[in-house]
Coordinates of C-alpha atoms in Angstrom, one line a residue:
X268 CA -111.5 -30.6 158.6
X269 CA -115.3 -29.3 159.4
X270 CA -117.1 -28.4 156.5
X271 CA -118.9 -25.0 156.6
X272 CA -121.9 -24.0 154.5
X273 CA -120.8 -20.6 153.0
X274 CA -123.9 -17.9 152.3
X275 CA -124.0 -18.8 148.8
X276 CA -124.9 -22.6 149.4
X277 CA -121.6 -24.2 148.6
X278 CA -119.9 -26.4 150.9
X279 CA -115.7 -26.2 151.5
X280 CA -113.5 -26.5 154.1
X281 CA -112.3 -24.2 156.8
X282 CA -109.8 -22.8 154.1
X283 CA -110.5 -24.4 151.1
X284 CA -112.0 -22.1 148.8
X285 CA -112.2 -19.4 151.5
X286 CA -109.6 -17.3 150.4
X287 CA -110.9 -17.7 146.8
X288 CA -114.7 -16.9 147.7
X289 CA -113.5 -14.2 149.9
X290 CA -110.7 -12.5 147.9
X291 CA -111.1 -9.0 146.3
X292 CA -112.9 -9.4 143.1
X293 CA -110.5 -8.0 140.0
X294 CA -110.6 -5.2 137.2
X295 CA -113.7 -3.0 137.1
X296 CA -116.1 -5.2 138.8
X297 CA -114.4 -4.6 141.6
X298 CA -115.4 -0.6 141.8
X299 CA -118.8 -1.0 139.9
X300 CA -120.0 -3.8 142.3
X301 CA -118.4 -3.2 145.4
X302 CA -119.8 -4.1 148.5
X303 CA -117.1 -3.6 150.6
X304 CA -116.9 -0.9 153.1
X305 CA -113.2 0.1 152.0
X306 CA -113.6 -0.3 148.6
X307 CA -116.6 2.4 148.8
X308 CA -115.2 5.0 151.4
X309 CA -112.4 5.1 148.8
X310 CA -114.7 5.5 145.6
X311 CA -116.5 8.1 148.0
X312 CA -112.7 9.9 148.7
X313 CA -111.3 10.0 145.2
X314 CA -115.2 11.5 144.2
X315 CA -115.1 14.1 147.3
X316 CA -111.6 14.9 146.3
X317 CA -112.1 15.4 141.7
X318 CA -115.4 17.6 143.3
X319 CA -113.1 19.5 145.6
X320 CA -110.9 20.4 142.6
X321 CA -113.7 21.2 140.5
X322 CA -115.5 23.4 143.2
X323 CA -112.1 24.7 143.7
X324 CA -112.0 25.5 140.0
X325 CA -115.2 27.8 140.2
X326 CA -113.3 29.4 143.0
X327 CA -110.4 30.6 141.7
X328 CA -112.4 32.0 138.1
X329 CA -114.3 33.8 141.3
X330 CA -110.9 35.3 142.9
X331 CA -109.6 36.1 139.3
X332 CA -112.2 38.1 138.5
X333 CA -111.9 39.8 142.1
X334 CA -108.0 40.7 141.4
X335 CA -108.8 43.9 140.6
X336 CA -111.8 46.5 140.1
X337 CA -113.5 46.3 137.0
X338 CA -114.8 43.7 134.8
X339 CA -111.9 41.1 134.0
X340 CA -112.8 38.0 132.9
X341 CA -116.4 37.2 133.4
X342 CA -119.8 39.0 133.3
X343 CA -121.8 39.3 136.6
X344 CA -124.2 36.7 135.3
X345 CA -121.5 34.3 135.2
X346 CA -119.9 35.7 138.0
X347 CA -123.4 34.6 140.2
X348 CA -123.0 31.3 138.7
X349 CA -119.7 30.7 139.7
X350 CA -120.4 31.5 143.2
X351 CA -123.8 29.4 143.6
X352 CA -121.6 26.3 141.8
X353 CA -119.0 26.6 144.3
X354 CA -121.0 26.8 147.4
X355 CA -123.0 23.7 146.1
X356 CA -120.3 21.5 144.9
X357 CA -118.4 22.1 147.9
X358 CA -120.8 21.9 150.4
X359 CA -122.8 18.5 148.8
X360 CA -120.2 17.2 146.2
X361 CA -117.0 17.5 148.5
X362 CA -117.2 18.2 152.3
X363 CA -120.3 15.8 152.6
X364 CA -119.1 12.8 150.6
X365 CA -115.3 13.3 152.3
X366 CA -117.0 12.8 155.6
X367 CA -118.6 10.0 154.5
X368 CA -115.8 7.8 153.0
X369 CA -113.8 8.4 156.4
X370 CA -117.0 6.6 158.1
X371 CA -117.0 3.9 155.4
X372 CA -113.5 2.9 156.1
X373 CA -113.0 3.6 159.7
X374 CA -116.8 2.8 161.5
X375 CA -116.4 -0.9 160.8
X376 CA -112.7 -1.3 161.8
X377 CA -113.1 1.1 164.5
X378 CA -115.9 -1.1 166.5
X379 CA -114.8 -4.3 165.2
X380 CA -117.7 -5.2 162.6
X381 CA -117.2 -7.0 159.8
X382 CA -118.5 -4.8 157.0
X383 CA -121.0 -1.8 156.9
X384 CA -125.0 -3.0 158.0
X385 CA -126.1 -2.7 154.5
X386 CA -123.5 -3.8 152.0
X387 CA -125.7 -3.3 148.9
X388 CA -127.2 -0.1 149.8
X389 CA -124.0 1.2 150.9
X390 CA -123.0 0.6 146.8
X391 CA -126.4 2.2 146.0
X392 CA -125.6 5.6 147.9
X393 CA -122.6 5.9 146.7
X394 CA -123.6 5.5 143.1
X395 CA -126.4 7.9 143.1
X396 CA -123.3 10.7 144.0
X397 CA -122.3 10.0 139.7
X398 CA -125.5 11.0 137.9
X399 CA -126.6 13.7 141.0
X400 CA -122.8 15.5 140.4
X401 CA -123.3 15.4 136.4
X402 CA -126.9 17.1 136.6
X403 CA -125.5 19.6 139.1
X404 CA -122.3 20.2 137.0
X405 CA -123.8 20.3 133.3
X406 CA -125.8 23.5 134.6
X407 CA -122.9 25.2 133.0
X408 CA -123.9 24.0 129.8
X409 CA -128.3 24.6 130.1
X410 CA -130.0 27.7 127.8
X411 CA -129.4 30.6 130.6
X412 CA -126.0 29.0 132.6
X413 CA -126.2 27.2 136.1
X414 CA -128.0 27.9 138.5
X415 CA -127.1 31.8 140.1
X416 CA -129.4 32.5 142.8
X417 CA -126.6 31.9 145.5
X418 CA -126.1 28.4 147.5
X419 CA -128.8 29.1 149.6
X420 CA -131.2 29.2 146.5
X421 CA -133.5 32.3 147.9
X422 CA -137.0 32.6 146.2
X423 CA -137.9 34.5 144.7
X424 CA -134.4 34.4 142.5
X425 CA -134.8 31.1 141.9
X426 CA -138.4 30.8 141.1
X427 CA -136.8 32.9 137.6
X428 CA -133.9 30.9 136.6
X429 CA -133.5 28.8 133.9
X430 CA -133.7 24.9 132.7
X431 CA -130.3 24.2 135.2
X432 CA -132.2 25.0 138.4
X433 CA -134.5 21.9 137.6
X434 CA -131.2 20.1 137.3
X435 CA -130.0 21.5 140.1
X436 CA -132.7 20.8 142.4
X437 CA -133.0 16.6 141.1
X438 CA -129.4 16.8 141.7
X439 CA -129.6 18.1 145.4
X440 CA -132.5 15.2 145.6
X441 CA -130.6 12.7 144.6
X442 CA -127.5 13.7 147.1
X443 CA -130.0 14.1 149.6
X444 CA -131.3 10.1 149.3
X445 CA -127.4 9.2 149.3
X446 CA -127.0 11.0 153.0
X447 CA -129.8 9.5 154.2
X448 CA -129.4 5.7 153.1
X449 CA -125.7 6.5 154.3
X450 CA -126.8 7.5 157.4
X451 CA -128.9 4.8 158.5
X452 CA -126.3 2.4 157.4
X453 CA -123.9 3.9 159.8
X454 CA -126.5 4.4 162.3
X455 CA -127.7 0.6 162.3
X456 CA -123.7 -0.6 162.0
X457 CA -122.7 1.3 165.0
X458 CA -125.8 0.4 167.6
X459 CA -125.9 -3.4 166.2
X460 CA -122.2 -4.3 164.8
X461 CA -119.9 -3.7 167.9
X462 CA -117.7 -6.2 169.2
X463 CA -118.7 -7.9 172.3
X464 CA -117.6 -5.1 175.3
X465 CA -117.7 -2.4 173.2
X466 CA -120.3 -0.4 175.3
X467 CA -120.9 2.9 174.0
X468 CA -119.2 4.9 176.3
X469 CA -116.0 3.0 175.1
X470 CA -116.3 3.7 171.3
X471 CA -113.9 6.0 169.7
X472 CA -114.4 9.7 169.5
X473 CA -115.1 9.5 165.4
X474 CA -117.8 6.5 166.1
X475 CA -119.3 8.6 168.7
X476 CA -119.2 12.1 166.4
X477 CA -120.6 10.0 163.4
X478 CA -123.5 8.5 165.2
X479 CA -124.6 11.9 166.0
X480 CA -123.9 13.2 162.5
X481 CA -125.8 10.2 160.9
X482 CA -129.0 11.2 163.0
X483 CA -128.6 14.9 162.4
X484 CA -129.0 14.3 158.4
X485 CA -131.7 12.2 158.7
X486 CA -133.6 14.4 160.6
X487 CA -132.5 17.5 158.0
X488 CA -132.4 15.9 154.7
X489 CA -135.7 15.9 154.2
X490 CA -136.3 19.3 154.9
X491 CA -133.8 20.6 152.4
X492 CA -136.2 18.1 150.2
X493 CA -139.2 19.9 151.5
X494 CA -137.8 23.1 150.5
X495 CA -136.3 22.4 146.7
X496 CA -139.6 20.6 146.1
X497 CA -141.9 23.6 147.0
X498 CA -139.6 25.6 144.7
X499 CA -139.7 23.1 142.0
X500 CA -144.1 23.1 142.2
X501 CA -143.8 26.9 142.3
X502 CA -142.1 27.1 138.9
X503 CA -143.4 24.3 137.1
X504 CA -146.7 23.1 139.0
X505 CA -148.5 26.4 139.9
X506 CA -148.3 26.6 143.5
X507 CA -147.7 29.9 145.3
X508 CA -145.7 28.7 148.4
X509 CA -143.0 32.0 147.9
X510 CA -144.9 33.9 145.1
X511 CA -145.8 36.9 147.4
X512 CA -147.7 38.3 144.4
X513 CA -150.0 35.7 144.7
X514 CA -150.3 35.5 148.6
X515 CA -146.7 33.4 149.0
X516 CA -144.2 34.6 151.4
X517 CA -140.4 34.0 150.2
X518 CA -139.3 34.7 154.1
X519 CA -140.8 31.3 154.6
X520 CA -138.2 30.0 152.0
X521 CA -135.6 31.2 154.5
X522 CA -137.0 29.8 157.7
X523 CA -137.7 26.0 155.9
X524 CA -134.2 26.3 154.3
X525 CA -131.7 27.4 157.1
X526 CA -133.8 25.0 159.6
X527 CA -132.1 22.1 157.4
X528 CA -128.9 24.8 157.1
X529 CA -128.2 25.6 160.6
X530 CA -127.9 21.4 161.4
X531 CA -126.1 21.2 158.3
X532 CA -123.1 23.5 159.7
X533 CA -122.5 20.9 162.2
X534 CA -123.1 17.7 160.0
X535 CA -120.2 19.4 158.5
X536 CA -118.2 19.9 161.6
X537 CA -118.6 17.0 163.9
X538 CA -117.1 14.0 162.2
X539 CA -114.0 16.9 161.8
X540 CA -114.0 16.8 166.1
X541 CA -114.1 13.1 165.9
X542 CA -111.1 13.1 163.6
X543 CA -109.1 15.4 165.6
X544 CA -110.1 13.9 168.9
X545 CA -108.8 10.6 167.6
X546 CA -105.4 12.2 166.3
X547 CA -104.7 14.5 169.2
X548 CA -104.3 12.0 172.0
X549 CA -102.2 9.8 169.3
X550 CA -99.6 12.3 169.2
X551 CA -99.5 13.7 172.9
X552 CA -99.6 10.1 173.9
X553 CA -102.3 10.9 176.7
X554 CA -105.7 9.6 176.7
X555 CA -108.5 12.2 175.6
X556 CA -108.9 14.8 178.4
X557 CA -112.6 14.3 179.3
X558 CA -113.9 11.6 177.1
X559 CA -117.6 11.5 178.1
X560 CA -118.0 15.5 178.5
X561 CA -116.7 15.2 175.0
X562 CA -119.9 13.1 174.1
X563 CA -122.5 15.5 176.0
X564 CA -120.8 18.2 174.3
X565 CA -121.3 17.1 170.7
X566 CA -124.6 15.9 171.8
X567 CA -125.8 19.2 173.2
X568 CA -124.5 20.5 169.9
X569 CA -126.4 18.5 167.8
X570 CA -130.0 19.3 170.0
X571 CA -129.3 23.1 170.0
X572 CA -128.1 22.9 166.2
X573 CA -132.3 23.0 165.6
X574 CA -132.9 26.1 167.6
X575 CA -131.0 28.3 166.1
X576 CA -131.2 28.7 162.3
X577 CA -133.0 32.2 162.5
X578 CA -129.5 33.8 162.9
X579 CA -129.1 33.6 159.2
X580 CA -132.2 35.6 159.2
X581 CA -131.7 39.0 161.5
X582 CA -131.8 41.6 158.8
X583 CA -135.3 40.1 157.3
X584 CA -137.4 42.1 159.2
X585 CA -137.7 39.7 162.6
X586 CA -139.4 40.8 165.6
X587 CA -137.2 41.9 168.5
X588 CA -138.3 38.8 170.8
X589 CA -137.3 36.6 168.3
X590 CA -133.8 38.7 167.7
X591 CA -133.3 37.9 171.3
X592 CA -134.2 34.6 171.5
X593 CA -131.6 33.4 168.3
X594 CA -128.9 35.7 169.8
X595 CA -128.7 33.5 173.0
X596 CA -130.0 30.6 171.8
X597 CA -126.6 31.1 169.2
X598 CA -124.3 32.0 172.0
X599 CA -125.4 29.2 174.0
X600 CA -124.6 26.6 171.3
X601 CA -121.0 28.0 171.9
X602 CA -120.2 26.6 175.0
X603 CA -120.2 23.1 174.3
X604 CA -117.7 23.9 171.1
X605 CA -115.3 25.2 173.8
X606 CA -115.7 22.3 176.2
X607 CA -114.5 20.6 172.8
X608 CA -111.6 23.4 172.5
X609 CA -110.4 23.0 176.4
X610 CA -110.5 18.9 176.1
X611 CA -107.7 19.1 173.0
X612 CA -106.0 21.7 174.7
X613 CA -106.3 19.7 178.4
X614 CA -105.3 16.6 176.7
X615 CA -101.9 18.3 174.6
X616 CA -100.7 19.7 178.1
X617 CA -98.0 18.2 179.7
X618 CA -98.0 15.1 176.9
X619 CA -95.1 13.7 175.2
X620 CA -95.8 15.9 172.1
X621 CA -95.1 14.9 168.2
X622 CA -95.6 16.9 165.4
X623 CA -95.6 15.0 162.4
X624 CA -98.1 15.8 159.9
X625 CA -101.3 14.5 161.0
X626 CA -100.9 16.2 164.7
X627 CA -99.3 19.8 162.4
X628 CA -103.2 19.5 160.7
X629 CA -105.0 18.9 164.1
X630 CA -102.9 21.9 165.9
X631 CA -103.9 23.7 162.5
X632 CA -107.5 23.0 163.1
X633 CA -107.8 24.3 166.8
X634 CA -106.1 27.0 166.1
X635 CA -108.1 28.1 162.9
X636 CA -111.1 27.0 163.5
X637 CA -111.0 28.4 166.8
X638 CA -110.7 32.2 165.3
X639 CA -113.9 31.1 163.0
X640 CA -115.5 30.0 166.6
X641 CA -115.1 33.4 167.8
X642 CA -116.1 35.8 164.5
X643 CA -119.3 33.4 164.7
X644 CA -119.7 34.3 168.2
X645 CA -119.3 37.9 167.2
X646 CA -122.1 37.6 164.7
X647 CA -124.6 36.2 166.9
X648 CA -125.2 39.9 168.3
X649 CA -128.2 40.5 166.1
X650 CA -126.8 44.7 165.7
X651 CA -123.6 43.7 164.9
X652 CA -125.2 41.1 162.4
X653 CA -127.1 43.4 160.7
X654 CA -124.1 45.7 160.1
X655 CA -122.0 42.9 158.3
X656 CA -125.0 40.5 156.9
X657 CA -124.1 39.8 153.4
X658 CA -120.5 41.3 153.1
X659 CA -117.5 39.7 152.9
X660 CA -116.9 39.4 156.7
X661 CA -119.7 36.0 157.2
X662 CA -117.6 35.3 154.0
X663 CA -114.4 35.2 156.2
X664 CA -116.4 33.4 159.5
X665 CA -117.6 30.7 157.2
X666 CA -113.9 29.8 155.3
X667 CA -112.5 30.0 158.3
X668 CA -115.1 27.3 159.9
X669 CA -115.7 24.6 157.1
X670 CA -112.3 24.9 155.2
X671 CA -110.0 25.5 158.0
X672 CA -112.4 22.9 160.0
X673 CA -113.9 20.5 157.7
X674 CA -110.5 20.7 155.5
X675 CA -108.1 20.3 157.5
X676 CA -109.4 18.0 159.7
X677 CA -109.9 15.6 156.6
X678 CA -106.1 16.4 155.4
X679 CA -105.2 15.2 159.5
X680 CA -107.1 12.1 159.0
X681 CA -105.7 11.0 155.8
X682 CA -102.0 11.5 157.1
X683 CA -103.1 9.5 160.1
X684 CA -105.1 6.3 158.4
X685 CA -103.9 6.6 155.2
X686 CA -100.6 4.1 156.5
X687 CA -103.6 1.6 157.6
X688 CA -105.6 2.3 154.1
X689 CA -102.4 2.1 151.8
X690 CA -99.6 0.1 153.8
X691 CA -97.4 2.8 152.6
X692 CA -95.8 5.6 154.3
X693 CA -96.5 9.1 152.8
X694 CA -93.3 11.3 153.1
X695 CA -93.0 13.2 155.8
X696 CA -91.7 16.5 154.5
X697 CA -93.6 16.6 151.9
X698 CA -96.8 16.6 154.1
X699 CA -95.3 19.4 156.2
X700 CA -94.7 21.1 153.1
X701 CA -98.7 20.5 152.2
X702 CA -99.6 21.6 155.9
X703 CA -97.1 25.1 156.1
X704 CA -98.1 26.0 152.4
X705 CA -101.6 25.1 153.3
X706 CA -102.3 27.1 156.5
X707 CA -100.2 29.9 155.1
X708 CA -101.9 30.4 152.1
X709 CA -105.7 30.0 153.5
X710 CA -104.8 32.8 156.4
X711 CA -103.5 34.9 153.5
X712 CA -107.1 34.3 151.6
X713 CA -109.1 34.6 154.2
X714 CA -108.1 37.1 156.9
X715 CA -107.8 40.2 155.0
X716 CA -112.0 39.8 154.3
X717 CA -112.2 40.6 157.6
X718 CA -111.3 43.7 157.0
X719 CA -113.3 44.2 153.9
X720 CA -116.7 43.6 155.3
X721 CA -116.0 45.4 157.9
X722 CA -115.7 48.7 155.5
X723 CA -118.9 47.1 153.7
X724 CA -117.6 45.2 150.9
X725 CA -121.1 43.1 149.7
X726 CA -120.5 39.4 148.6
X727 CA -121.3 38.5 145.5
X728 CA -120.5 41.3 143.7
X729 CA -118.4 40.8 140.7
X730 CA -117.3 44.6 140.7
X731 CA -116.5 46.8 143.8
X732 CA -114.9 50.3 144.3
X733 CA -110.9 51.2 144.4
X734 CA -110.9 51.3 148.0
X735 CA -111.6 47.6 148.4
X736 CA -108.5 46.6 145.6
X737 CA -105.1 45.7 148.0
X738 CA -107.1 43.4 150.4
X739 CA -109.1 42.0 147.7
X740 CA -105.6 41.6 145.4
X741 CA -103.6 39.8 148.6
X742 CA -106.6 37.9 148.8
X743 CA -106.7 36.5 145.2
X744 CA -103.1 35.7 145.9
X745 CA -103.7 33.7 148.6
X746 CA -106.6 31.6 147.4
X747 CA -104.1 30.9 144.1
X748 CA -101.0 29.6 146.4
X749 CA -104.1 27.2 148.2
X750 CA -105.3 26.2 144.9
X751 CA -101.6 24.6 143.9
X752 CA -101.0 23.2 147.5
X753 CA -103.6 21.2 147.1
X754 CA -102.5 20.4 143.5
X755 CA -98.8 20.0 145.1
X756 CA -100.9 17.8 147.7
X757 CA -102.3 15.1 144.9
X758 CA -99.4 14.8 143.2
X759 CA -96.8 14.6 145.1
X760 CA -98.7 12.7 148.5
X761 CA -101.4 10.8 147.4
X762 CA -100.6 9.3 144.2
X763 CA -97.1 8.0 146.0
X764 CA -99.4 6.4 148.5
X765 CA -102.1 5.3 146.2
X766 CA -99.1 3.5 143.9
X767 CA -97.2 1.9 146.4
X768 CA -94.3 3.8 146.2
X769 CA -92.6 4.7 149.8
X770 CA -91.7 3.1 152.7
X771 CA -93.8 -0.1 154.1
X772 CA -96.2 0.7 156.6
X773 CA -95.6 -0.9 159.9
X774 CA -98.8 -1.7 161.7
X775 CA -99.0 0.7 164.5
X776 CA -97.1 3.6 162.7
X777 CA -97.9 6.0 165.3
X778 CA -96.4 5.5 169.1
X779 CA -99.8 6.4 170.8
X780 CA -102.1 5.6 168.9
X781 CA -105.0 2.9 170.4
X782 CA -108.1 1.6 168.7
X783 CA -109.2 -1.5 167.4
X784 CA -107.6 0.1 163.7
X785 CA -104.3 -0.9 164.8
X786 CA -104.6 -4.0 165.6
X787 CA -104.9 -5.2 161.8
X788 CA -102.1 -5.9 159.1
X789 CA -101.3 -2.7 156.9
X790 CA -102.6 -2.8 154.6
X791 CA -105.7 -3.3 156.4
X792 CA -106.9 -7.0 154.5
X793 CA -109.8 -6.9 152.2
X794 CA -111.6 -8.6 154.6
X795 CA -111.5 -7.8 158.2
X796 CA -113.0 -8.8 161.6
X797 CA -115.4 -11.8 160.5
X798 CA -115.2 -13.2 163.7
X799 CA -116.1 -10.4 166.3
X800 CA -113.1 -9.8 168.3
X801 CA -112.4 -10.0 172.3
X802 CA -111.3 -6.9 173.4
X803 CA -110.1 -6.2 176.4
X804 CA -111.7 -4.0 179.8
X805 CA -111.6 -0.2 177.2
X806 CA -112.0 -1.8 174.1
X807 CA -108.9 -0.6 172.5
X808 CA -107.4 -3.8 172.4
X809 CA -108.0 -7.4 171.1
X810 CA -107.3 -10.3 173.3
X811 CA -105.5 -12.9 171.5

């Protein structure tokens, strides 16, 4: 038997101590010292998921107090706080994260690596999620509340808040370091870590969304820094950056901060098309309609993502040129998102069609996110912007975008892998259950604040007038049925998974799906693909 040198310097034989050197380590260690790439997307789910829950929290104390006119349960200062929370938790504690364990787990086995680029620093970004969600959270409990300048954190509001914006703005800091290590992890494993014959063109959908993703935050995150940190000198250090008293401009607060804001919409979107483009041709058993216009289109996504940020911006006072010039610029960005649409469309027609509950979540996207497509396209017309900026209509585009497109897509992908990641079926109806009382419940929330800020209802307000109470009342309704779905959804889908209890997981569970994922036991083994494999001519495939 040849003896191999191992990294650490001992010497054994092709299997003796191999299995013992390589097995997963037991008990906490495990978690606290984890190196693997599975081991940390699923610390980086189960924290993206208790955030979720907690930002979804804030949200219902926010629709309680909307039930009816009047001042129920909170006062408007906590009312503002409630609303910043939730924008931040979700947006950096939950969505963000979420995305990010799906890349941990599925990058690697997806092109065939052997582990993320950066095993240690993968552990490192993960961990600096704990103290950044604690400083963000204990806002709550600061002289003067959280912060309650709205996520956006406008100066000059937030040049006056308390202790808790401080924490707030280490805390957004400290998330903003973990995106960034995290993305050059998963830029550096996907251009160096393929098997041999993966050639780009060939690599799955998700790889190919992620890639793009993992660029876009690296070239936004440190704006966002740039932003928070002229805030923070302004309060504590003197500077005058957004003091216009003092010659500072807060408009300028805007620009720097919806420059990292606009790219940030898609960081939160793409890895969702990569998700669904893996899941749709699954269940049509069809290969994707259009595979590299798919690629341009996300890329032409991500480039004009940078150009139009001043659409946030129409009612500050812009020039007419510039009105003009984010209006198309905004339109524009619109047509590769329907090349997206008409590939998942192309690729469902005339397949062999399933719906179980991952393809029920990916329909559910389309469909959804396709109505959020289409208010955003009607609020890139700078008049009609400037009518329903601020009210509870953007309120309605942007649910409809990030939950029913961010959300759902991550709901499809854990129905899909979660087979490969468990080796447990979930149950079936059960997760239709999840998926009708989910998609019923959000159009419930959402739609009717169409209609509100369309008759001028403001966001943010804690109070509003009798004409606004049935919508707002159906409304409140709604976001409490979506609350206990997803409550319904933990415990009665993934804590069966997580403890082993349901059928066994055969290794391709799913008829059409392809990709080097299915090719490995399920469970997938602690260890996978230390020998790069040989695929065969599209790379979906290992040759024995």
């Amino acid at each position: 038997m040849s003896a191999v040198l191992h990294p650490h310097g001992h010497v054994a034989g092709d299997h003796d101590g191999h299995d013992d050197h390589h097995g997963a380590p037991s008990g906490w260690r495990r978690w606290v010292f984890a190196t693997n790439h599975k081991d940390i997307g699923t610390l980086y789910l189960l924290f993206a998921f208790t955030m979720f829950l907690f930002g979804g929290v804030l949200a219902l104390m926010i629709r309680a107090e909307l039930f009816q006119p009047g001042l129920q349960f909170v006062n408007p200062e906590l009312f503002n706080q409630l609303t910043t929370m939730h924008g931040l938790i979700m947006v950096f504690g939950a969505i963000m994260p979420a995305f990010v364990g799906f890349a941990n787990w599925m990058v690697p086995l997806q092109i065939g690596a052997s582990d993320m680029a950066f095993a240690r620093m993968n552990n490192f970004s993960f961990w600096l999620l704990i103290p950044a969600a604690v400083m963000l959270a204990s806002g709550f409990f600061l002289p003067g509340g959280a912060p309650s300048g709205g996520w956006t954190l406008y100066a000059p509001l937030t040049l006056q808040m308390g202790p808790s914006m401080d924490s707030g703005i280490f805390a957004l800091h400290l998330l903003g370091a973990s995106s960034i290590m995290g993305s050059i992890n998963i830029i550096v494993t996907i251009l160096n870590m393929r098997a041999p014959g993966m050639t780009l063109m060939k690599m799955p959908m998700f790889v190919w969304t992620w890639l793009i993703t993992a660029y876009l935050l690296i070239a936004v995150m440190p704006v966002l820094a740039g932003a928070i940190t002229m805030t923070l000198t302004d309060r504590h250090f003197g500077t005058t950056f957004f003091n216009p008293a003092a010659g500072g401009d807060p408009v300028m607060f805007q620009h720097i901060f919806w420059f990292f804001g606009h790219p940030e919409v898609y960081i939160m979107i793409l890895p969702a098309f990569g998700i669904v483009s893996q899941i749709v041709p699954a269940f049509a058993r069809k290969k994707l309609f259009g595979y590299s216009s798919m690629v341009y289109a996300t890329s032409s996504i991500a480039i004009l993502s940078f150009i139009v940020w001043a659409h946030h911006m129409y009612a500050t006072g812009m020039p007419v040129t510039g009105q003009l010039f984010f209006m198309y610029a905004t339109m524009l960005i619109s047509v590769p998102t329907g090349v997206k649409v008409f590939n998942w469309v192309a690729t469902m027609w005339r397949g062999s069609m399933t719906f179980e509950t991952p393809m029920l979540f990916a329909v559910g996207f389309i469909f959804v996110f396709t109505m959020g497509g289409f208010t955003g396209l009607i609020l890139s017309m700078a008049p009609i912007d400037i009518q329903l900026q601020d009210t509870y209509y953007v309120v309605a585009h942007f649910h409809y975008v990030l939950v029913a497109g961010s959300l759902f897509s991550m709901f499809a992908g854990f129905y899909y892998w979660s087979p490969k990641w468990t080796g447990v079926m979930y149950n079936e109806t059960r997760g239709k259950i999840h998926f009708w009382l989910t998609i019923v419940s959000f159009n419930v929330t959402f739609f009717p604040m169409h209609f509100l800020g369309l008759a001028g209802m403001p966001r943010r307000y804690a109070d509003y007038p009798m004409q606004f109470a049935d919508f707002n009342e159906v409304a409140s309704i709604g976001a409490f049925c979506f609350g206990l779905s997803q409550v319904y959804f933990f415990f009665f889908v993934v804590l069966p998974v997580m403890l082993g209890r349901g059928e066994k997981a055969p290794q391709r569970p799913w008829d059409g799906a392809e990709g080097l994922e299915w090719e490995i036991p399920s469970p997938a083994p602690f260890h996978t693909f230390e020998n790069p494999p040989k695929l065969n001519a599209d790379a979906t495939k290992i040759l024995a």
